[in-house]
XYZ file of N, CA and C in Angstrom:
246
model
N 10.009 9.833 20.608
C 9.915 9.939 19.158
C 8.821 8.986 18.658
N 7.798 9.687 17.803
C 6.859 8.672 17.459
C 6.851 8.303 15.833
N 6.902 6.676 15.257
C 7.053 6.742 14.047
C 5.248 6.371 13.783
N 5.838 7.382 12.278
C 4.717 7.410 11.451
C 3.978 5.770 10.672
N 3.192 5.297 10.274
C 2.906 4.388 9.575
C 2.001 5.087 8.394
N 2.261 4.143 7.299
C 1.698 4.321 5.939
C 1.115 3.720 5.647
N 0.016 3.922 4.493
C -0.632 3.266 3.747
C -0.011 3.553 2.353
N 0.064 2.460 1.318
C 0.904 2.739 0.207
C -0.148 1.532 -0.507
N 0.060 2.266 -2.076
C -0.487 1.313 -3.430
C 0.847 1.148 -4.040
N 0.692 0.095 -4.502
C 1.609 -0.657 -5.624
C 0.919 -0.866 -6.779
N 1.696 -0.654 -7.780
C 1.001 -1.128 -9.250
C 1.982 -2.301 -9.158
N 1.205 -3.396 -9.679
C 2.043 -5.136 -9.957
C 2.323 -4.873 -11.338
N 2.859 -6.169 -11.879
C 3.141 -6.642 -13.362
C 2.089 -6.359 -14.048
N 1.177 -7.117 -13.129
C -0.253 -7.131 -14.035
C -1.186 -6.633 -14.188
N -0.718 -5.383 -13.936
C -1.468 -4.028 -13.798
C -2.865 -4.045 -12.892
N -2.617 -4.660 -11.957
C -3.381 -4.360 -10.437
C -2.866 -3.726 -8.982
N -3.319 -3.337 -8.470
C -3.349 -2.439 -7.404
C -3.103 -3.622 -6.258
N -1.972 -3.313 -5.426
C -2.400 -3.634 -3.926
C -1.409 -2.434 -3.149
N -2.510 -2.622 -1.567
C -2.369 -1.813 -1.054
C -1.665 -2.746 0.701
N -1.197 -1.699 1.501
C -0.741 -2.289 2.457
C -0.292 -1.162 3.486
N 0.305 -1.754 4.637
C 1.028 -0.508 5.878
C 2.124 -0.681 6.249
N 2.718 0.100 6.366
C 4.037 -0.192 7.113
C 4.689 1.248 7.727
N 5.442 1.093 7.931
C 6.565 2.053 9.017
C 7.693 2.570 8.063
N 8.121 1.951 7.048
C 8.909 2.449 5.980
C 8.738 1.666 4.459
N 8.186 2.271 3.975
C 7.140 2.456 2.605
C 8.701 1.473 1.545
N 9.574 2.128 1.779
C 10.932 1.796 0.606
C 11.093 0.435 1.429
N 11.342 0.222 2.084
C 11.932 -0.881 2.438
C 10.541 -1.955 2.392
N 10.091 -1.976 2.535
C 8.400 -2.566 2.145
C 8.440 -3.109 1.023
N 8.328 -1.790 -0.152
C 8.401 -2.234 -1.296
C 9.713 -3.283 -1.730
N 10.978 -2.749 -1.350
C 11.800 -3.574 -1.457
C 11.750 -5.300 -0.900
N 10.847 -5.215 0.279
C 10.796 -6.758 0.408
C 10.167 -7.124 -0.703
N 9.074 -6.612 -1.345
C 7.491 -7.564 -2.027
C 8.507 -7.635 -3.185
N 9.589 -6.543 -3.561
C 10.360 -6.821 -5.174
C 11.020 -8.310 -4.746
N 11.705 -8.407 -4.065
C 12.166 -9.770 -3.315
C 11.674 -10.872 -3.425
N 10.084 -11.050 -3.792
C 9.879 -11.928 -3.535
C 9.312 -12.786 -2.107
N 9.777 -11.887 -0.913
C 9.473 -12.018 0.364
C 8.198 -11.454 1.206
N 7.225 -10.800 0.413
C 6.322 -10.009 0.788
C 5.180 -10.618 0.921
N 3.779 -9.982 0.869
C 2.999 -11.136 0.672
C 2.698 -11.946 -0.586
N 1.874 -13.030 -0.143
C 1.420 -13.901 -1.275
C 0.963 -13.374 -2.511
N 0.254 -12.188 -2.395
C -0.129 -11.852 -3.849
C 1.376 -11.360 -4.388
N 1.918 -10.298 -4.079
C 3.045 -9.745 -4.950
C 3.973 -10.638 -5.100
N 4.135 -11.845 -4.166
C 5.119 -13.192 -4.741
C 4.666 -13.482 -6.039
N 3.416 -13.529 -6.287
C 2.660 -14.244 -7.632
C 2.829 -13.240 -8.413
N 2.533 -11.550 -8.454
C 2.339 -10.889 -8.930
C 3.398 -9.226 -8.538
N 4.623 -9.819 -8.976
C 5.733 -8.659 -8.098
C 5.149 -6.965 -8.611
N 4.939 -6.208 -7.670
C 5.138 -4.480 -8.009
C 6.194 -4.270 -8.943
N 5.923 -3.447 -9.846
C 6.314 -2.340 -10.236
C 7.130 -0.831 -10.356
N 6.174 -0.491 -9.065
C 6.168 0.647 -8.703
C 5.276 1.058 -7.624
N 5.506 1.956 -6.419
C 5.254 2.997 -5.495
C 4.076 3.480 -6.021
N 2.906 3.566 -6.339
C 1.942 4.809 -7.102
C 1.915 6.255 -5.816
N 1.583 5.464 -4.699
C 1.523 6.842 -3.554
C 1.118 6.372 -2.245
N 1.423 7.081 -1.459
C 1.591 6.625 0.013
C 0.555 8.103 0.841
N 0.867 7.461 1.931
C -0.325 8.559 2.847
C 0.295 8.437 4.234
N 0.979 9.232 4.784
C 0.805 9.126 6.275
C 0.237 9.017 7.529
N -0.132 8.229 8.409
C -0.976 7.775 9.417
C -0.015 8.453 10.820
N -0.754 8.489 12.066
C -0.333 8.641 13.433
C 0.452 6.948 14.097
N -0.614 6.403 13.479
C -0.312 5.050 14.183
C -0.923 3.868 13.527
N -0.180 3.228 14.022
C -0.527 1.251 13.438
C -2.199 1.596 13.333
N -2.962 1.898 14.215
C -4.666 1.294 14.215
C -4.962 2.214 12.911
N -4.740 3.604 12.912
C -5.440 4.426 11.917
C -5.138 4.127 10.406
N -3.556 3.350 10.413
C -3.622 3.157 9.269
C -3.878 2.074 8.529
N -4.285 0.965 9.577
C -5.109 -0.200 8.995
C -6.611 0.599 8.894
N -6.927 1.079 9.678
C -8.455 1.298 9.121
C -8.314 2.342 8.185
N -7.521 3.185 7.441
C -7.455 3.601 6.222
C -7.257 2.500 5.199
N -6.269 1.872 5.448
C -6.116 0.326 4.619
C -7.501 -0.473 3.845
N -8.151 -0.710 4.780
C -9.535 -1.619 4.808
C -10.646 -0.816 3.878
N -10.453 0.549 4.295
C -11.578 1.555 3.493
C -10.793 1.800 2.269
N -9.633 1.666 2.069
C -9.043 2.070 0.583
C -9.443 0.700 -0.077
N -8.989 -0.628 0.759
C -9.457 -1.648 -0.019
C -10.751 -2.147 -0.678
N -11.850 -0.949 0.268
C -13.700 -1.629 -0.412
C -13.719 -0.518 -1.290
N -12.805 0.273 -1.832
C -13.085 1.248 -3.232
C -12.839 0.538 -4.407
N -13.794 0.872 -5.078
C -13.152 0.582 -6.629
C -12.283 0.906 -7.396
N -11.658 0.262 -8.028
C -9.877 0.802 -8.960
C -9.959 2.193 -9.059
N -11.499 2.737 -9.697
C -11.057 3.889 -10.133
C -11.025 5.657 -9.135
N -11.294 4.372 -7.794
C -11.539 5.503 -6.996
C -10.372 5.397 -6.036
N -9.329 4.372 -6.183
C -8.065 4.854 -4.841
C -7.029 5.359 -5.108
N -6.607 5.982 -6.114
C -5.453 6.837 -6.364
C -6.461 8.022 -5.990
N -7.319 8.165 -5.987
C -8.284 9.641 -5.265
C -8.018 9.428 -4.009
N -8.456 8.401 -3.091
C -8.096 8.070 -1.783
C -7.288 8.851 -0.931
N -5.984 8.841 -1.857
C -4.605 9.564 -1.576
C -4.540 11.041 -1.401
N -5.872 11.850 -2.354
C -5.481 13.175 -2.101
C -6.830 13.715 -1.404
N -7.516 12.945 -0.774
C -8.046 13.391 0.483
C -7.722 13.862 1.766
């Protein structure tokens, strides 16, 4: 059985974008609401889920990660429906 990994955006408090990977998108988000996630969403907790993307594996979806991260705001909710 092979699990999937994601790439997912968050809208914060402060109405900025971060993005990240994981293996289960809900439970993810649920850490960063926590407080337990990374350093930015400690400072700046999500919101909300905006949209996620499915990957094969850990490598592909960091290097989707990295290329969603050198876009500009108004171009990574597009990202998603490529």
């Amino acid at each position: 059985m092979t699990t999937s990994w994601f790439l997912y955006l968050l809208e914060c408090n402060n109405g900025a974008y971060y993005a990240g990977i994981t293996n289960d998108v809900e439970a993810r988000f649920a850490t960063h609401v926590s407080g337990k996630g990374a350093r930015y969403t400690r400072a700046n907790p999500p919101i909300k889920i905006i949209a996620s993307k499915p990957y094969p594996d850990r490598s592909s979806a960091s290097v989707a990660e990295a290329q969603l991260k050198s876009l500009p705001r108004n171009k990574k909710l597009q990202y998603f429906n490529e």
